[in-house]
PDB file of C-alpha atoms in Angstrom:
ATOM      1  CA  MET A   1       6.932  50.376 -48.083  1.00 41.00           C
ATOM      2  CA  GLU A   2       6.067  48.347 -44.468  1.00 40.00           C
ATOM      3  CA  THR A   3       3.495  50.087 -41.765  1.00 44.00           C
ATOM      4  CA  GLU A   4       5.062  50.622 -38.578  1.00 45.00           C
ATOM      5  CA  THR A   5       3.910  52.089 -35.058  1.00 44.00           C
ATOM      6  CA  THR A   6       7.108  52.966 -33.353  1.00 45.00           C
ATOM      7  CA  THR A   7       7.386  53.611 -29.705  1.00 42.00           C
ATOM      8  CA  LYS A   8       9.730  55.658 -28.047  1.00 44.00           C
ATOM      9  CA  ASP A   9      12.951  53.361 -26.991  1.00 45.00           C
ATOM     10  CA  PHE A  10      11.064  49.908 -27.705  1.00 42.00           C
ATOM     11  CA  PRO A  11      11.418  47.432 -30.470  1.00 43.00           C
ATOM     12  CA  VAL A  12       9.041  48.827 -33.938  1.00 45.00           C
ATOM     13  CA  PHE A  13       6.228  47.045 -34.114  1.00 46.00           C
ATOM     14  CA  PRO A  14       6.178  45.899 -37.816  1.00 45.00           C
ATOM     15  CA  VAL A  15       2.038  45.769 -38.049  1.00 46.00           C
ATOM     16  CA  ARG A  16       1.561  44.771 -41.840  1.00 46.00           C
ATOM     17  CA  ALA A  17       3.597  41.790 -41.391  1.00 42.00           C
ATOM     18  CA  ALA A  18       1.772  40.400 -38.496  1.00 44.00           C
ATOM     19  CA  MET A  19      -2.026  41.392 -40.496  1.00 44.00           C
ATOM     20  CA  GLU A  20      -0.591  40.024 -43.618  1.00 42.00           C
ATOM     21  CA  ALA A  21       0.265  36.225 -41.406  1.00 40.00           C
ATOM     22  CA  GLY A  22      -3.571  37.042 -39.783  1.00 44.00           C
ATOM     23  CA  ASP A  23      -2.114  37.895 -36.179  1.00 57.00           C
ATOM     24  CA  GLY A  24      -2.730  40.973 -35.621  1.00 75.00           C
ATOM     25  CA  VAL A  25      -4.862  40.642 -32.468  1.00 84.00           C
ATOM     26  CA  PHE A  26      -2.949  38.250 -30.777  1.00 86.00           C
ATOM     27  CA  ALA A  27       0.481  39.694 -31.992  1.00 85.00           C
ATOM     28  CA  ALA A  28      -0.762  43.666 -30.574  1.00 87.00           C
ATOM     29  CA  PHE A  29      -1.710  41.622 -27.900  1.00 91.00           C
ATOM     30  CA  PHE A  30       1.541  40.808 -26.885  1.00 90.00           C
ATOM     31  CA  TRP A  31       3.997  43.649 -28.614  1.00 88.00           C
ATOM     32  CA  ALA A  32       1.383  45.409 -25.559  1.00 90.00           C
ATOM     33  CA  LEU A  33       2.013  42.933 -22.383  1.00 93.00           C
ATOM     34  CA  ARG A  34       5.936  43.034 -23.165  1.00 91.00           C
ATOM     35  CA  ARG A  35       6.316  46.635 -23.639  1.00 90.00           C
ATOM     36  CA  ASP A  36       3.974  47.981 -20.715  1.00 91.00           C
ATOM     37  CA  LEU A  37       5.954  45.020 -18.856  1.00 92.00           C
ATOM     38  CA  ARG A  38       9.168  46.437 -19.564  1.00 91.00           C
ATOM     39  CA  LEU A  39       8.179  50.049 -18.420  1.00 89.00           C
ATOM     40  CA  ALA A  40       7.312  48.450 -15.093  1.00 87.00           C
ATOM     41  CA  MET A  41      10.527  46.951 -14.917  1.00 87.00           C
ATOM     42  CA  ARG A  42      12.113  50.361 -15.141  1.00 85.00           C
ATOM     43  CA  SER A  43       9.647  51.797 -12.194  1.00 79.00           C
ATOM     44  CA  ARG A  44       9.711  49.282  -9.942  1.00 78.00           C
ATOM     45  CA  ALA A  45       9.813  51.572  -6.619  1.00 80.00           C
ATOM     46  CA  GLU A  46       5.917  52.740  -8.279  1.00 78.00           C
ATOM     47  CA  LEU A  47       5.347  49.205  -8.034  1.00 81.00           C
ATOM     48  CA  GLY A  48       6.784  48.875  -5.224  1.00 84.00           C
ATOM     49  CA  VAL A  49       4.941  51.310  -3.497  1.00 86.00           C
ATOM     50  CA  GLN A  50       1.686  50.104  -4.306  1.00 85.00           C
ATOM     51  CA  ILE A  51       2.739  46.430  -3.220  1.00 89.00           C
ATOM     52  CA  LEU A  52       4.162  48.043   0.310  1.00 91.00           C
ATOM     53  CA  PHE A  53       0.629  49.903   0.131  1.00 90.00           C
ATOM     54  CA  TYR A  54      -1.041  46.779   0.305  1.00 92.00           C
ATOM     55  CA  ILE A  55       1.359  45.518   2.648  1.00 91.00           C
ATOM     56  CA  ILE A  56       0.606  48.265   5.361  1.00 91.00           C
ATOM     57  CA  VAL A  57      -3.337  48.665   5.007  1.00 89.00           C
ATOM     58  CA  VAL A  58      -3.963  44.575   5.791  1.00 90.00           C
ATOM     59  CA  ALA A  59      -0.884  44.484   8.491  1.00 87.00           C
ATOM     60  CA  LEU A  60      -2.226  47.917  10.308  1.00 87.00           C
ATOM     61  CA  PHE A  61      -5.601  47.109  10.645  1.00 83.00           C
ATOM     62  CA  PRO A  62      -5.339  43.862  13.375  1.00 81.00           C
ATOM     63  CA  LEU A  63      -3.211  46.909  15.114  1.00 81.00           C
ATOM     64  CA  SER A  64      -6.466  49.076  14.952  1.00 77.00           C
ATOM     65  CA  MET A  65      -8.474  46.131  16.629  1.00 75.00           C
ATOM     66  CA  ALA A  66      -9.039  44.172  20.319  1.00 70.00           C
ATOM     67  CA  PRO A  67      -7.183  40.480  19.574  1.00 72.00           C
ATOM     68  CA  ASP A  68     -10.093  38.658  18.888  1.00 77.00           C
ATOM     69  CA  ARG A  69      -9.503  35.652  17.074  1.00 78.00           C
ATOM     70  CA  GLN A  70     -12.683  35.474  16.311  1.00 83.00           C
ATOM     71  CA  LEU A  71     -13.091  39.631  14.762  1.00 81.00           C
ATOM     72  CA  LEU A  72     -10.456  39.209  13.174  1.00 82.00           C
ATOM     73  CA  LEU A  73     -11.585  36.087  11.612  1.00 84.00           C
ATOM     74  CA  LEU A  74     -14.900  37.318  10.362  1.00 84.00           C
ATOM     75  CA  LEU A  75     -12.619  40.468   8.954  1.00 86.00           C
ATOM     76  CA  GLY A  76      -9.933  38.750   7.663  1.00 87.00           C
ATOM     77  CA  PRO A  77     -11.755  38.386   4.549  1.00 89.00           C
ATOM     78  CA  GLY A  78     -13.318  41.757   3.767  1.00 89.00           C
ATOM     79  CA  VAL A  79     -10.381  43.690   4.839  1.00 91.00           C
ATOM     80  CA  LEU A  80      -8.215  41.488   2.063  1.00 93.00           C
ATOM     81  CA  TRP A  81     -10.363  41.917  -0.726  1.00 93.00           C
ATOM     82  CA  VAL A  82     -10.602  45.908   0.716  1.00 92.00           C
ATOM     83  CA  ALA A  83      -7.106  46.458   0.310  1.00 92.00           C
ATOM     84  CA  ALA A  84      -6.771  44.795  -2.282  1.00 92.00           C
ATOM     85  CA  LEU A  85      -9.194  46.657  -4.518  1.00 92.00           C
ATOM     86  CA  LEU A  86      -7.910  50.056  -3.134  1.00 90.00           C
ATOM     87  CA  ALA A  87      -4.078  48.292  -4.548  1.00 90.00           C
ATOM     88  CA  SER A  88      -5.905  48.263  -7.968  1.00 89.00           C
ATOM     89  CA  LEU A  89      -7.573  51.743  -7.577  1.00 89.00           C
ATOM     90  CA  LEU A  90      -4.136  53.305  -6.867  1.00 87.00           C
ATOM     91  CA  SER A  91      -2.018  52.746  -9.280  1.00 87.00           C
ATOM     92  CA  LEU A  92      -5.066  52.965 -12.642  1.00 89.00           C
ATOM     93  CA  PRO A  93      -4.161  55.963 -13.362  1.00 83.00           C
ATOM     94  CA  ARG A  94      -0.661  54.745 -14.996  1.00 83.00           C
ATOM     95  CA  LEU A  95      -1.950  52.847 -16.636  1.00 89.00           C
ATOM     96  CA  PHE A  96      -2.835  55.454 -19.117  1.00 89.00           C
ATOM     97  CA  ALA A  97      -1.234  58.503 -18.588  1.00 85.00           C
ATOM     98  CA  SER A  98       2.651  58.381 -19.862  1.00 86.00           C
ATOM     99  CA  ASP A  99       1.072  56.953 -23.787  1.00 89.00           C
ATOM    100  CA  TYR A 100      -1.346  59.802 -23.347  1.00 88.00           C
ATOM    101  CA  ALA A 101       0.975  62.737 -23.146  1.00 85.00           C
ATOM    102  CA  ASP A 102       3.898  61.701 -24.975  1.00 85.00           C
ATOM    103  CA  GLY A 103       0.983  60.606 -27.791  1.00 86.00           C
ATOM    104  CA  THR A 104       2.250  57.770 -27.714  1.00 87.00           C
ATOM    105  CA  LEU A 105      -1.665  56.055 -27.460  1.00 89.00           C
ATOM    106  CA  GLU A 106      -2.776  58.390 -29.945  1.00 88.00           C
ATOM    107  CA  GLN A 107      -0.170  56.944 -32.273  1.00 87.00           C
ATOM    108  CA  MET A 108      -1.449  53.338 -31.037  1.00 87.00           C
ATOM    109  CA  ALA A 109      -5.562  54.700 -31.814  1.00 88.00           C
ATOM    110  CA  LEU A 110      -4.725  55.525 -34.990  1.00 86.00           C
ATOM    111  CA  SER A 111      -2.113  51.899 -35.686  1.00 83.00           C
ATOM    112  CA  PRO A 112      -3.985  49.646 -38.768  1.00 84.00           C
ATOM    113  CA  LEU A 113      -3.851  47.005 -35.189  1.00 85.00           C
ATOM    114  CA  PRO A 114      -7.056  46.371 -33.579  1.00 90.00           C
ATOM    115  CA  LEU A 115      -6.789  49.085 -30.391  1.00 91.00           C
ATOM    116  CA  PRO A 116      -9.127  46.428 -28.087  1.00 93.00           C
ATOM    117  CA  ALA A 117      -6.384  43.885 -28.195  1.00 93.00           C
ATOM    118  CA  ILE A 118      -3.621  45.966 -27.942  1.00 92.00           C
ATOM    119  CA  ILE A 119      -5.863  47.389 -24.393  1.00 95.00           C
ATOM    120  CA  LEU A 120      -6.568  44.126 -23.338  1.00 95.00           C
ATOM    121  CA  GLY A 121      -1.841  44.153 -23.267  1.00 94.00           C
ATOM    122  CA  LYS A 122      -1.582  46.691 -21.214  1.00 95.00           C
ATOM    123  CA  ILE A 123      -4.391  46.103 -18.999  1.00 95.00           C
ATOM    124  CA  GLY A 124      -2.340  41.948 -19.091  1.00 95.00           C
ATOM    125  CA  ALA A 125       0.665  44.005 -17.907  1.00 94.00           C
ATOM    126  CA  HIS A 126      -0.785  46.124 -15.649  1.00 93.00           C
ATOM    127  CA  TRP A 127      -3.136  43.023 -13.685  1.00 95.00           C
ATOM    128  CA  LEU A 128       0.433  40.507 -13.376  1.00 94.00           C
ATOM    129  CA  THR A 129       2.229  43.018 -11.709  1.00 92.00           C
ATOM    130  CA  THR A 130       0.029  45.001  -9.630  1.00 91.00           C
ATOM    131  CA  GLY A 131      -3.486  42.357  -8.746  1.00 92.00           C
ATOM    132  CA  LEU A 132      -1.006  38.866  -9.297  1.00 94.00           C
ATOM    133  CA  PRO A 133       1.598  39.903  -6.342  1.00 93.00           C
ATOM    134  CA  VAL A 134      -1.321  40.356  -4.594  1.00 92.00           C
ATOM    135  CA  VAL A 135      -2.195  37.343  -4.449  1.00 93.00           C
ATOM    136  CA  LEU A 136       0.522  35.705  -3.977  1.00 94.00           C
ATOM    137  CA  LEU A 137       0.947  37.455  -1.174  1.00 93.00           C
ATOM    138  CA  VAL A 138      -2.217  36.430   0.746  1.00 92.00           C
ATOM    139  CA  PRO A 139      -1.114  33.260   2.811  1.00 91.00           C
ATOM    140  CA  LEU A 140       1.119  34.953   4.396  1.00 91.00           C
ATOM    141  CA  LEU A 141      -0.465  38.374   4.652  1.00 90.00           C
ATOM    142  CA  SER A 142      -3.138  35.902   6.440  1.00 89.00           C
ATOM    143  CA  ILE A 143      -1.661  35.106   9.339  1.00 87.00           C
ATOM    144  CA  GLN A 144      -2.227  37.244  11.210  1.00 86.00           C
ATOM    145  CA  TYR A 145      -6.367  36.741  10.948  1.00 86.00           C
ATOM    146  CA  SER A 146      -6.045  33.038  11.780  1.00 84.00           C
ATOM    147  CA  LEU A 147      -7.734  32.182   8.404  1.00 86.00           C
ATOM    148  CA  GLU A 148      -8.453  27.893   7.860  1.00 87.00           C
ATOM    149  CA  ALA A 149      -6.076  26.197   5.138  1.00 89.00           C
ATOM    150  CA  GLU A 150     -10.276  25.608   2.979  1.00 90.00           C
ATOM    151  CA  ALA A 151     -10.367  29.627   3.792  1.00 90.00           C
ATOM    152  CA  VAL A 152      -7.231  30.649   2.140  1.00 92.00           C
ATOM    153  CA  TRP A 153      -7.526  28.556  -1.313  1.00 94.00           C
ATOM    154  CA  VAL A 154     -11.053  30.362  -1.507  1.00 94.00           C
ATOM    155  CA  LEU A 155      -9.436  33.794  -1.077  1.00 94.00           C
ATOM    156  CA  ILE A 156      -7.313  32.365  -3.632  1.00 95.00           C
ATOM    157  CA  VAL A 157      -8.626  31.820  -6.467  1.00 95.00           C
ATOM    158  CA  GLY A 158     -11.143  33.941  -5.189  1.00 95.00           C
ATOM    159  CA  LEU A 159      -8.504  36.873  -6.616  1.00 96.00           C
ATOM    160  CA  LEU A 160      -7.637  35.105  -9.462  1.00 96.00           C
ATOM    161  CA  ILE A 161     -10.734  35.390 -11.000  1.00 96.00           C
ATOM    162  CA  GLY A 162     -11.142  39.094  -8.876  1.00 95.00           C
ATOM    163  CA  THR A 163      -8.285  40.656  -9.851  1.00 95.00           C
ATOM    164  CA  PRO A 164      -8.183  40.902 -13.074  1.00 96.00           C
ATOM    165  CA  ILE A 165     -11.731  42.519 -13.077  1.00 96.00           C
ATOM    166  CA  LEU A 166     -10.320  44.519 -11.198  1.00 95.00           C
ATOM    167  CA  SER A 167      -8.286  45.822 -13.743  1.00 95.00           C
ATOM    168  CA  LEU A 168     -10.601  45.106 -16.728  1.00 95.00           C
ATOM    169  CA  LEU A 169     -13.164  47.407 -15.135  1.00 95.00           C
ATOM    170  CA  GLY A 170     -10.932  50.201 -13.935  1.00 93.00           C
ATOM    171  CA  ALA A 171      -9.407  50.438 -17.585  1.00 94.00           C
ATOM    172  CA  ILE A 172     -12.712  52.265 -18.529  1.00 93.00           C
ATOM    173  CA  GLY A 173     -12.162  54.672 -15.869  1.00 91.00           C
ATOM    174  CA  ALA A 174      -8.771  55.776 -16.511  1.00 91.00           C
ATOM    175  CA  ALA A 175      -9.635  56.336 -20.474  1.00 91.00           C
ATOM    176  CA  LEU A 176     -12.879  58.553 -19.372  1.00 89.00           C
ATOM    177  CA  THR A 177     -10.178  60.425 -17.276  1.00 87.00           C
ATOM    178  CA  LEU A 178      -7.302  60.920 -19.647  1.00 85.00           C
ATOM    179  CA  GLY A 179      -6.238  64.280 -20.321  1.00 72.00           C
ATOM    180  CA  LEU A 180      -7.495  66.359 -16.560  1.00 73.00           C
ATOM    181  CA  ARG A 181      -6.061  68.385 -15.182  1.00 64.00           C
ATOM    182  CA  SER A 182      -7.314  68.447 -11.709  1.00 59.00           C
ATOM    183  CA  GLY A 183      -9.310  65.920 -10.039  1.00 53.00           C
ATOM    184  CA  GLY A 184      -8.776  62.917 -12.569  1.00 62.00           C
ATOM    185  CA  GLY A 185      -8.251  61.007  -9.354  1.00 69.00           C
ATOM    186  CA  SER A 186     -11.687  61.415  -7.678  1.00 77.00           C
ATOM    187  CA  LEU A 187     -13.704  61.079 -10.133  1.00 82.00           C
ATOM    188  CA  LEU A 188     -12.091  58.322 -11.598  1.00 84.00           C
ATOM    189  CA  ALA A 189     -12.474  56.353  -8.236  1.00 83.00           C
ATOM    190  CA  LEU A 190     -16.658  57.668  -8.315  1.00 86.00           C
ATOM    191  CA  LEU A 191     -16.717  56.337 -11.807  1.00 86.00           C
ATOM    192  CA  ILE A 192     -15.246  52.854 -10.751  1.00 90.00           C
ATOM    193  CA  LEU A 193     -15.783  52.311  -6.844  1.00 89.00           C
ATOM    194  CA  PRO A 194     -19.678  51.409  -7.429  1.00 90.00           C
ATOM    195  CA  LEU A 195     -19.048  48.923 -10.487  1.00 91.00           C
ATOM    196  CA  TYR A 196     -15.897  47.280  -7.867  1.00 93.00           C
ATOM    197  CA  THR A 197     -18.787  46.970  -5.535  1.00 92.00           C
ATOM    198  CA  PRO A 198     -19.900  43.089  -6.768  1.00 93.00           C
ATOM    199  CA  VAL A 199     -16.983  41.674  -7.576  1.00 94.00           C
ATOM    200  CA  LEU A 200     -15.961  42.743  -3.248  1.00 93.00           C
ATOM    201  CA  ILE A 201     -19.077  41.705  -2.494  1.00 93.00           C
ATOM    202  CA  PHE A 202     -18.770  37.608  -4.463  1.00 94.00           C
ATOM    203  CA  GLY A 203     -15.021  37.249  -3.404  1.00 92.00           C
ATOM    204  CA  ALA A 204     -15.758  38.017   0.778  1.00 90.00           C
ATOM    205  CA  MET A 205     -18.564  35.854   0.817  1.00 92.00           C
ATOM    206  CA  ALA A 206     -17.082  33.212  -1.270  1.00 92.00           C
ATOM    207  CA  VAL A 207     -14.856  32.796   2.203  1.00 91.00           C
ATOM    208  CA  ASP A 208     -18.046  33.072   4.894  1.00 88.00           C
ATOM    209  CA  VAL A 209     -19.723  30.774   3.133  1.00 90.00           C
ATOM    210  CA  VAL A 210     -17.194  28.001   3.374  1.00 90.00           C
ATOM    211  CA  ARG A 211     -16.175  29.018   6.744  1.00 85.00           C
ATOM    212  CA  SER A 212     -19.559  28.960   7.250  1.00 84.00           C
ATOM    213  CA  GLY A 213     -19.407  24.586   6.094  1.00 82.00           C
ATOM    214  CA  ALA A 214     -21.292  24.925   2.297  1.00 86.00           C
ATOM    215  CA  SER A 215     -19.564  25.344  -0.815  1.00 87.00           C
ATOM    216  CA  ALA A 216     -18.245  28.656  -2.165  1.00 88.00           C
ATOM    217  CA  GLY A 217     -19.307  27.365  -6.135  1.00 90.00           C
ATOM    218  CA  ALA A 218     -21.672  30.194  -6.535  1.00 91.00           C
ATOM    219  CA  GLN A 219     -19.833  32.859  -5.394  1.00 93.00           C
ATOM    220  CA  LEU A 220     -16.663  31.726  -7.690  1.00 94.00           C
ATOM    221  CA  SER A 221     -19.055  31.462 -10.526  1.00 94.00           C
ATOM    222  CA  LEU A 222     -20.835  34.822  -9.995  1.00 95.00           C
ATOM    223  CA  LEU A 223     -16.623  35.756 -10.352  1.00 95.00           C
ATOM    224  CA  ALA A 224     -16.180  33.966 -12.975  1.00 96.00           C
ATOM    225  CA  VAL A 225     -19.177  34.740 -15.180  1.00 96.00           C
ATOM    226  CA  GLY A 226     -17.844  38.187 -14.737  1.00 95.00           C
ATOM    227  CA  LEU A 227     -14.913  37.864 -15.820  1.00 96.00           C
ATOM    228  CA  LEU A 228     -15.780  36.391 -19.237  1.00 96.00           C
ATOM    229  CA  LEU A 229     -18.101  39.137 -19.705  1.00 96.00           C
ATOM    230  CA  ALA A 230     -15.318  41.721 -18.478  1.00 95.00           C
ATOM    231  CA  LEU A 231     -12.904  39.801 -21.225  1.00 96.00           C
ATOM    232  CA  VAL A 232     -15.327  40.484 -23.786  1.00 94.00           C
ATOM    233  CA  GLY A 233     -16.983  44.251 -23.137  1.00 94.00           C
ATOM    234  CA  ALA A 234     -14.019  45.857 -21.301  1.00 95.00           C
ATOM    235  CA  PRO A 235     -11.558  45.812 -23.775  1.00 95.00           C
ATOM    236  CA  PHE A 236     -14.238  47.973 -26.390  1.00 95.00           C
ATOM    237  CA  ALA A 237     -15.358  49.910 -23.880  1.00 95.00           C
ATOM    238  CA  THR A 238     -12.138  51.216 -23.295  1.00 95.00           C
ATOM    239  CA  SER A 239     -10.723  50.914 -26.219  1.00 94.00           C
ATOM    240  CA  ALA A 240     -13.741  52.942 -27.176  1.00 94.00           C
ATOM    241  CA  ALA A 241     -13.533  55.634 -24.193  1.00 92.00           C
ATOM    242  CA  VAL A 242      -9.718  56.867 -25.845  1.00 92.00           C
ATOM    243  CA  ARG A 243     -10.997  57.247 -29.090  1.00 91.00           C
ATOM    244  CA  ILE A 244     -12.890  60.047 -26.837  1.00 89.00           C
ATOM    245  CA  SER A 245     -10.411  61.170 -24.940  1.00 85.00           C
ATOM    246  CA  LEU A 246      -8.005  62.113 -27.506  1.00 85.00           C
ATOM    247  CA  ASP A 247     -10.606  63.460 -29.480  1.00 79.00           C
TER     248      ASP A 247
END
């Protein structure tokens, strides 16, 4: 009899067929990615709130200071990065909370499929619904900070590399704080914000370096290295944290 993993309101996933075909890792990744994207599309209001939060933070910040173009140019990249960081942090609890509450996460952990691949698929869906919209909004929101075209492009590239790191690292904290009845959000912020700091520094610094007339290759390369390390290590660390939370 074929081994199957069921998810409420979603098609049955043929575990044994995928494993016999030798593509269990990729099958698990794409199944989790499609599933979480469908779930996200069912809760468009929640996604809209997170995107609106990012827009409001970025748009209101210039109103709190004097209309000095040089000051806006100086602070703009940092504001855009901090707002992206906060938007990612705001959305992290939904990464595992609903699956943990209804027992789906435990089924995933008990499945013969590799849990790190499933986790990576969930993280990918989180980035597509949280990080990617932030990147796409940058050209529009950067107008009020009077950023030059080259600085905007570097900011976009930096966010394209950096926001997946935020999702990968944030998943570890989200898994560690599963099941906490109170204070989970505060503990999650305390765990994750120190890990986010280097990403924020290198991302904002890349724009400053370009505005000074130099190349941002070093900063973007460091972000790329961080992304590779996070892609390799974060799914396994998150899987271990999920198993600890389920025990």
